[in-house]
């Protein structure tokens, strides 16, 4: 868990540093404007400036584990319980992605509900369990962690199609590059 937390914190620091260098500001989000969070630095007409904050809740995904009677990969727990932050754009190879982050305490509840829904869908389809960590430009593809192997994969929702991107979540976080909003 510690390796994943550190890799996420390192990527986040690099992401924020890149924003400072390129834009001279903290990261900006239109989607999160008007939504309360400990991350909010300031707001303007239709955007919010944010900076990461320490995670203040219990560092577990017990609600997900209890709902599905499933032990979650510790790396995924670390990913979702290291910090509050806005989603962060990145790329790996030619794949552009947005890391899913917890924006607030209320958002943590929503993310757990979405993880439960994702796992229920996987169970109904008789697919191995995965936990999403990032979205892609395609609505059909998500980046997930395989709950059996711990590998990070690009998977096509509703199918068995998947491509391994990294052997672990920590390695994945170390290999992605920040993409600063154009």
PDB file of C-alpha atoms in Angstrom:
ATOM      1  CA  UNK A   1       0.000   0.000   0.000  1.00  0.00           C
ATOM      2  CA  UNK A   2       2.800   2.406   0.883  1.00  0.00           C
ATOM      3  CA  UNK A   3       4.452   2.062  -2.533  1.00  0.00           C
ATOM      4  CA  UNK A   4       1.175   2.885  -4.292  1.00  0.00           C
ATOM      5  CA  UNK A   5       0.470   5.851  -1.994  1.00  0.00           C
ATOM      6  CA  UNK A   6       3.955   7.240  -2.612  1.00  0.00           C
ATOM      7  CA  UNK A   7       3.695   6.750  -6.389  1.00  0.00           C
ATOM      8  CA  UNK A   8       0.329   8.567  -6.411  1.00  0.00           C
ATOM      9  CA  UNK A   9       1.695  11.416  -4.287  1.00  0.00           C
ATOM     10  CA  UNK A  10       4.742  11.696  -6.562  1.00  0.00           C
ATOM     11  CA  UNK A  11       2.575  11.804  -9.701  1.00  0.00           C
ATOM     12  CA  UNK A  12       0.235  14.366  -8.106  1.00  0.00           C
ATOM     13  CA  UNK A  13       3.152  16.598  -7.090  1.00  0.00           C
ATOM     14  CA  UNK A  14       4.541  16.400 -10.626  1.00  0.00           C
ATOM     15  CA  UNK A  15       1.091  17.122 -12.066  1.00  0.00           C
ATOM     16  CA  UNK A  16       0.668  20.208  -9.858  1.00  0.00           C
ATOM     17  CA  UNK A  17       4.239  21.374 -10.575  1.00  0.00           C
ATOM     18  CA  UNK A  18       3.562  21.094 -14.323  1.00  0.00           C
ATOM     19  CA  UNK A  19       0.416  23.209 -13.932  1.00  0.00           C
ATOM     20  CA  UNK A  20       2.444  25.817 -12.041  1.00  0.00           C
ATOM     21  CA  UNK A  21       5.125  25.887 -14.749  1.00  0.00           C
ATOM     22  CA  UNK A  22       2.780  25.861 -17.774  1.00  0.00           C
ATOM     23  CA  UNK A  23      -0.189  27.845 -16.473  1.00  0.00           C
ATOM     24  CA  UNK A  24       1.177  29.613 -13.399  1.00  0.00           C
ATOM     25  CA  UNK A  25      -1.638  28.242 -11.247  1.00  0.00           C
ATOM     26  CA  UNK A  26      -2.936  25.250  -9.348  1.00  0.00           C
ATOM     27  CA  UNK A  27      -4.793  22.715 -11.520  1.00  0.00           C
ATOM     28  CA  UNK A  28      -8.144  23.927 -12.869  1.00  0.00           C
ATOM     29  CA  UNK A  29     -11.407  22.012 -13.328  1.00  0.00           C
ATOM     30  CA  UNK A  30     -14.692  23.036 -14.922  1.00  0.00           C
ATOM     31  CA  UNK A  31     -16.465  19.784 -13.933  1.00  0.00           C
ATOM     32  CA  UNK A  32     -15.790  20.295 -10.222  1.00  0.00           C
ATOM     33  CA  UNK A  33     -16.816  23.964 -10.097  1.00  0.00           C
ATOM     34  CA  UNK A  34     -19.362  24.588  -7.345  1.00  0.00           C
ATOM     35  CA  UNK A  35     -18.825  21.217  -5.620  1.00  0.00           C
ATOM     36  CA  UNK A  36     -17.537  21.533  -2.045  1.00  0.00           C
ATOM     37  CA  UNK A  37     -14.145  19.998  -1.315  1.00  0.00           C
ATOM     38  CA  UNK A  38     -11.196  20.534   1.008  1.00  0.00           C
ATOM     39  CA  UNK A  39      -9.130  20.824  -2.218  1.00  0.00           C
ATOM     40  CA  UNK A  40     -10.658  24.112  -3.399  1.00  0.00           C
ATOM     41  CA  UNK A  41      -8.112  26.934  -3.468  1.00  0.00           C
ATOM     42  CA  UNK A  42     -10.336  29.432  -5.291  1.00  0.00           C
ATOM     43  CA  UNK A  43     -13.163  29.678  -7.812  1.00  0.00           C
ATOM     44  CA  UNK A  44     -13.906  31.882 -10.774  1.00  0.00           C
ATOM     45  CA  UNK A  45     -16.915  32.098 -13.102  1.00  0.00           C
ATOM     46  CA  UNK A  46     -16.956  28.489 -14.271  1.00  0.00           C
ATOM     47  CA  UNK A  47     -13.764  26.929 -12.919  1.00  0.00           C
ATOM     48  CA  UNK A  48     -12.270  25.854  -9.633  1.00  0.00           C
ATOM     49  CA  UNK A  49      -8.569  25.850  -8.764  1.00  0.00           C
ATOM     50  CA  UNK A  50      -7.566  22.951  -6.543  1.00  0.00           C
ATOM     51  CA  UNK A  51      -4.654  21.411  -4.683  1.00  0.00           C
ATOM     52  CA  UNK A  52      -4.457  17.912  -3.169  1.00  0.00           C
ATOM     53  CA  UNK A  53      -5.242  17.441   0.517  1.00  0.00           C
ATOM     54  CA  UNK A  54      -4.595  14.538   2.895  1.00  0.00           C
ATOM     55  CA  UNK A  55      -7.352  11.913   3.045  1.00  0.00           C
ATOM     56  CA  UNK A  56      -9.267  12.382   6.304  1.00  0.00           C
ATOM     57  CA  UNK A  57     -11.446   9.258   6.478  1.00  0.00           C
ATOM     58  CA  UNK A  58     -10.673   5.673   7.457  1.00  0.00           C
ATOM     59  CA  UNK A  59      -8.240   4.249   4.912  1.00  0.00           C
ATOM     60  CA  UNK A  60     -10.343   1.336   3.711  1.00  0.00           C
ATOM     61  CA  UNK A  61     -12.895   0.255   1.131  1.00  0.00           C
ATOM     62  CA  UNK A  62     -14.871  -1.814   3.629  1.00  0.00           C
ATOM     63  CA  UNK A  63     -18.226  -0.872   2.068  1.00  0.00           C
ATOM     64  CA  UNK A  64     -17.124  -2.384  -1.248  1.00  0.00           C
ATOM     65  CA  UNK A  65     -15.635  -5.473   0.400  1.00  0.00           C
ATOM     66  CA  UNK A  66     -18.756  -6.088   2.515  1.00  0.00           C
ATOM     67  CA  UNK A  67     -21.184  -5.544  -0.375  1.00  0.00           C
ATOM     68  CA  UNK A  68     -19.509  -8.183  -2.521  1.00  0.00           C
ATOM     69  CA  UNK A  69     -17.817 -10.370   0.102  1.00  0.00           C
ATOM     70  CA  UNK A  70     -14.561  -9.690  -1.716  1.00  0.00           C
ATOM     71  CA  UNK A  71     -11.091  -8.747  -0.507  1.00  0.00           C
ATOM     72  CA  UNK A  72      -9.883  -5.717  -2.474  1.00  0.00           C
ATOM     73  CA  UNK A  73      -6.283  -5.401  -3.702  1.00  0.00           C
ATOM     74  CA  UNK A  74      -4.473  -3.279  -1.070  1.00  0.00           C
ATOM     75  CA  UNK A  75      -3.032  -1.108  -3.868  1.00  0.00           C
ATOM     76  CA  UNK A  76      -6.564  -0.070  -4.914  1.00  0.00           C
ATOM     77  CA  UNK A  77      -7.410   0.812  -1.321  1.00  0.00           C
ATOM     78  CA  UNK A  78      -4.242   2.922  -1.155  1.00  0.00           C
ATOM     79  CA  UNK A  79      -5.111   4.602  -4.475  1.00  0.00           C
ATOM     80  CA  UNK A  80      -8.520   5.753  -3.245  1.00  0.00           C
ATOM     81  CA  UNK A  81      -7.515   6.637   0.337  1.00  0.00           C
ATOM     82  CA  UNK A  82      -4.233   8.544  -0.056  1.00  0.00           C
ATOM     83  CA  UNK A  83      -5.594  12.003  -0.848  1.00  0.00           C
ATOM     84  CA  UNK A  84      -8.460  14.206  -1.867  1.00  0.00           C
ATOM     85  CA  UNK A  85      -7.777  15.652  -5.325  1.00  0.00           C
ATOM     86  CA  UNK A  86      -9.350  16.478  -8.650  1.00  0.00           C
ATOM     87  CA  UNK A  87      -9.206  13.979 -11.493  1.00  0.00           C
ATOM     88  CA  UNK A  88      -5.864  14.262 -13.295  1.00  0.00           C
ATOM     89  CA  UNK A  89      -5.245  13.943 -17.035  1.00  0.00           C
ATOM     90  CA  UNK A  90      -2.353  11.727 -18.095  1.00  0.00           C
ATOM     91  CA  UNK A  91      -1.179   9.434 -20.829  1.00  0.00           C
ATOM     92  CA  UNK A  92       0.611   6.140 -21.179  1.00  0.00           C
ATOM     93  CA  UNK A  93       1.853   5.289 -24.632  1.00  0.00           C
ATOM     94  CA  UNK A  94      -0.793   6.665 -26.970  1.00  0.00           C
ATOM     95  CA  UNK A  95      -3.619   6.233 -24.450  1.00  0.00           C
ATOM     96  CA  UNK A  96      -4.958   9.417 -22.848  1.00  0.00           C
ATOM     97  CA  UNK A  97      -6.666   8.932 -19.509  1.00  0.00           C
ATOM     98  CA  UNK A  98      -8.085  10.681 -16.499  1.00  0.00           C
ATOM     99  CA  UNK A  99      -7.160   9.286 -13.081  1.00  0.00           C
ATOM    100  CA  UNK A 100     -10.281   9.002 -10.933  1.00  0.00           C
ATOM    101  CA  UNK A 101      -9.696  10.776  -7.618  1.00  0.00           C
ATOM    102  CA  UNK A 102     -11.751  11.364  -4.475  1.00  0.00           C
ATOM    103  CA  UNK A 103     -12.843  15.025  -4.371  1.00  0.00           C
ATOM    104  CA  UNK A 104     -14.532  15.050  -0.954  1.00  0.00           C
ATOM    105  CA  UNK A 105     -15.947  12.856   1.796  1.00  0.00           C
ATOM    106  CA  UNK A 106     -19.290  12.735  -0.076  1.00  0.00           C
ATOM    107  CA  UNK A 107     -17.493  11.804  -3.294  1.00  0.00           C
ATOM    108  CA  UNK A 108     -15.818   8.877  -1.505  1.00  0.00           C
ATOM    109  CA  UNK A 109     -19.277   7.376  -0.883  1.00  0.00           C
ATOM    110  CA  UNK A 110     -20.196   7.838  -4.572  1.00  0.00           C
ATOM    111  CA  UNK A 111     -16.961   6.256  -5.788  1.00  0.00           C
ATOM    112  CA  UNK A 112     -17.504   3.215  -3.554  1.00  0.00           C
ATOM    113  CA  UNK A 113     -21.050   2.865  -4.915  1.00  0.00           C
ATOM    114  CA  UNK A 114     -19.694   3.022  -8.478  1.00  0.00           C
ATOM    115  CA  UNK A 115     -17.025   0.425  -7.670  1.00  0.00           C
ATOM    116  CA  UNK A 116     -19.740  -1.854  -6.272  1.00  0.00           C
ATOM    117  CA  UNK A 117     -21.829  -1.380  -9.429  1.00  0.00           C
ATOM    118  CA  UNK A 118     -18.803  -2.143 -11.614  1.00  0.00           C
ATOM    119  CA  UNK A 119     -18.005  -5.318  -9.641  1.00  0.00           C
ATOM    120  CA  UNK A 120     -21.657  -6.467  -9.737  1.00  0.00           C
ATOM    121  CA  UNK A 121     -21.634  -6.054 -13.541  1.00  0.00           C
ATOM    122  CA  UNK A 122     -18.385  -8.061 -13.760  1.00  0.00           C
ATOM    123  CA  UNK A 123     -19.906 -10.816 -11.583  1.00  0.00           C
ATOM    124  CA  UNK A 124     -23.097 -10.987 -13.690  1.00  0.00           C
ATOM    125  CA  UNK A 125     -21.009 -11.319 -16.850  1.00  0.00           C
ATOM    126  CA  UNK A 126     -18.893 -13.984 -15.123  1.00  0.00           C
ATOM    127  CA  UNK A 127     -15.745 -11.903 -15.713  1.00  0.00           C
ATOM    128  CA  UNK A 128     -12.866 -11.706 -13.260  1.00  0.00           C
ATOM    129  CA  UNK A 129     -13.229  -8.793 -10.799  1.00  0.00           C
ATOM    130  CA  UNK A 130     -11.625  -5.472 -11.706  1.00  0.00           C
ATOM    131  CA  UNK A 131     -11.669  -2.055 -10.044  1.00  0.00           C
ATOM    132  CA  UNK A 132     -11.522   1.025 -12.256  1.00  0.00           C
ATOM    133  CA  UNK A 133      -8.934   3.710 -11.542  1.00  0.00           C
ATOM    134  CA  UNK A 134      -9.134   5.842 -14.691  1.00  0.00           C
ATOM    135  CA  UNK A 135     -11.367   6.722 -17.596  1.00  0.00           C
ATOM    136  CA  UNK A 136     -10.271   7.030 -21.225  1.00  0.00           C
ATOM    137  CA  UNK A 137     -11.421   9.049 -24.211  1.00  0.00           C
ATOM    138  CA  UNK A 138     -13.608   6.066 -25.185  1.00  0.00           C
ATOM    139  CA  UNK A 139     -16.722   5.513 -23.072  1.00  0.00           C
ATOM    140  CA  UNK A 140     -16.280   1.766 -23.596  1.00  0.00           C
ATOM    141  CA  UNK A 141     -12.722   1.533 -22.272  1.00  0.00           C
ATOM    142  CA  UNK A 142     -11.573   1.998 -18.684  1.00  0.00           C
ATOM    143  CA  UNK A 143      -8.291   1.454 -16.911  1.00  0.00           C
ATOM    144  CA  UNK A 144      -8.678  -0.959 -14.038  1.00  0.00           C
ATOM    145  CA  UNK A 145      -6.759  -3.069 -11.583  1.00  0.00           C
ATOM    146  CA  UNK A 146      -7.344  -6.801 -11.877  1.00  0.00           C
ATOM    147  CA  UNK A 147      -8.349  -7.842  -8.372  1.00  0.00           C
ATOM    148  CA  UNK A 148      -6.816 -11.295  -8.871  1.00  0.00           C
ATOM    149  CA  UNK A 149      -3.356 -10.393 -10.227  1.00  0.00           C
ATOM    150  CA  UNK A 150      -2.955  -6.719  -9.258  1.00  0.00           C
ATOM    151  CA  UNK A 151      -2.070  -5.848 -12.862  1.00  0.00           C
ATOM    152  CA  UNK A 152      -3.277  -2.585 -14.358  1.00  0.00           C
ATOM    153  CA  UNK A 153      -5.276  -3.232 -17.504  1.00  0.00           C
ATOM    154  CA  UNK A 154      -7.097  -1.369 -20.235  1.00  0.00           C
ATOM    155  CA  UNK A 155     -10.420  -3.161 -20.460  1.00  0.00           C
ATOM    156  CA  UNK A 156     -13.393  -2.834 -22.758  1.00  0.00           C
ATOM    157  CA  UNK A 157     -16.575  -2.752 -20.669  1.00  0.00           C
ATOM    158  CA  UNK A 158     -18.964  -5.654 -21.191  1.00  0.00           C
ATOM    159  CA  UNK A 159     -16.325  -7.817 -22.907  1.00  0.00           C
ATOM    160  CA  UNK A 160     -13.357  -9.972 -21.948  1.00  0.00           C
ATOM    161  CA  UNK A 161     -11.079  -7.740 -24.063  1.00  0.00           C
ATOM    162  CA  UNK A 162      -8.184  -6.432 -21.979  1.00  0.00           C
ATOM    163  CA  UNK A 163      -4.611  -5.285 -22.415  1.00  0.00           C
ATOM    164  CA  UNK A 164      -2.048  -5.282 -19.600  1.00  0.00           C
ATOM    165  CA  UNK A 165      -0.503  -1.831 -19.091  1.00  0.00           C
ATOM    166  CA  UNK A 166       1.631  -2.442 -15.980  1.00  0.00           C
ATOM    167  CA  UNK A 167       2.379  -5.272 -13.535  1.00  0.00           C
ATOM    168  CA  UNK A 168       1.198  -3.193 -10.557  1.00  0.00           C
ATOM    169  CA  UNK A 169      -0.618   0.025  -9.718  1.00  0.00           C
ATOM    170  CA  UNK A 170       2.560   1.596  -8.344  1.00  0.00           C
ATOM    171  CA  UNK A 171       4.425   0.806 -11.585  1.00  0.00           C
ATOM    172  CA  UNK A 172       1.534   2.219 -13.610  1.00  0.00           C
ATOM    173  CA  UNK A 173       1.573   5.478 -11.639  1.00  0.00           C
ATOM    174  CA  UNK A 174       5.332   5.750 -12.149  1.00  0.00           C
ATOM    175  CA  UNK A 175       4.988   5.245 -15.921  1.00  0.00           C
ATOM    176  CA  UNK A 176       2.229   7.754 -16.781  1.00  0.00           C
ATOM    177  CA  UNK A 177       2.917  11.312 -17.875  1.00  0.00           C
ATOM    178  CA  UNK A 178       0.841  14.303 -16.814  1.00  0.00           C
ATOM    179  CA  UNK A 179      -1.194  16.059 -19.481  1.00  0.00           C
ATOM    180  CA  UNK A 180      -1.880  19.699 -18.705  1.00  0.00           C
ATOM    181  CA  UNK A 181      -5.235  21.042 -19.929  1.00  0.00           C
ATOM    182  CA  UNK A 182      -5.063  22.552 -23.369  1.00  0.00           C
TER     183      UNK A 182
END
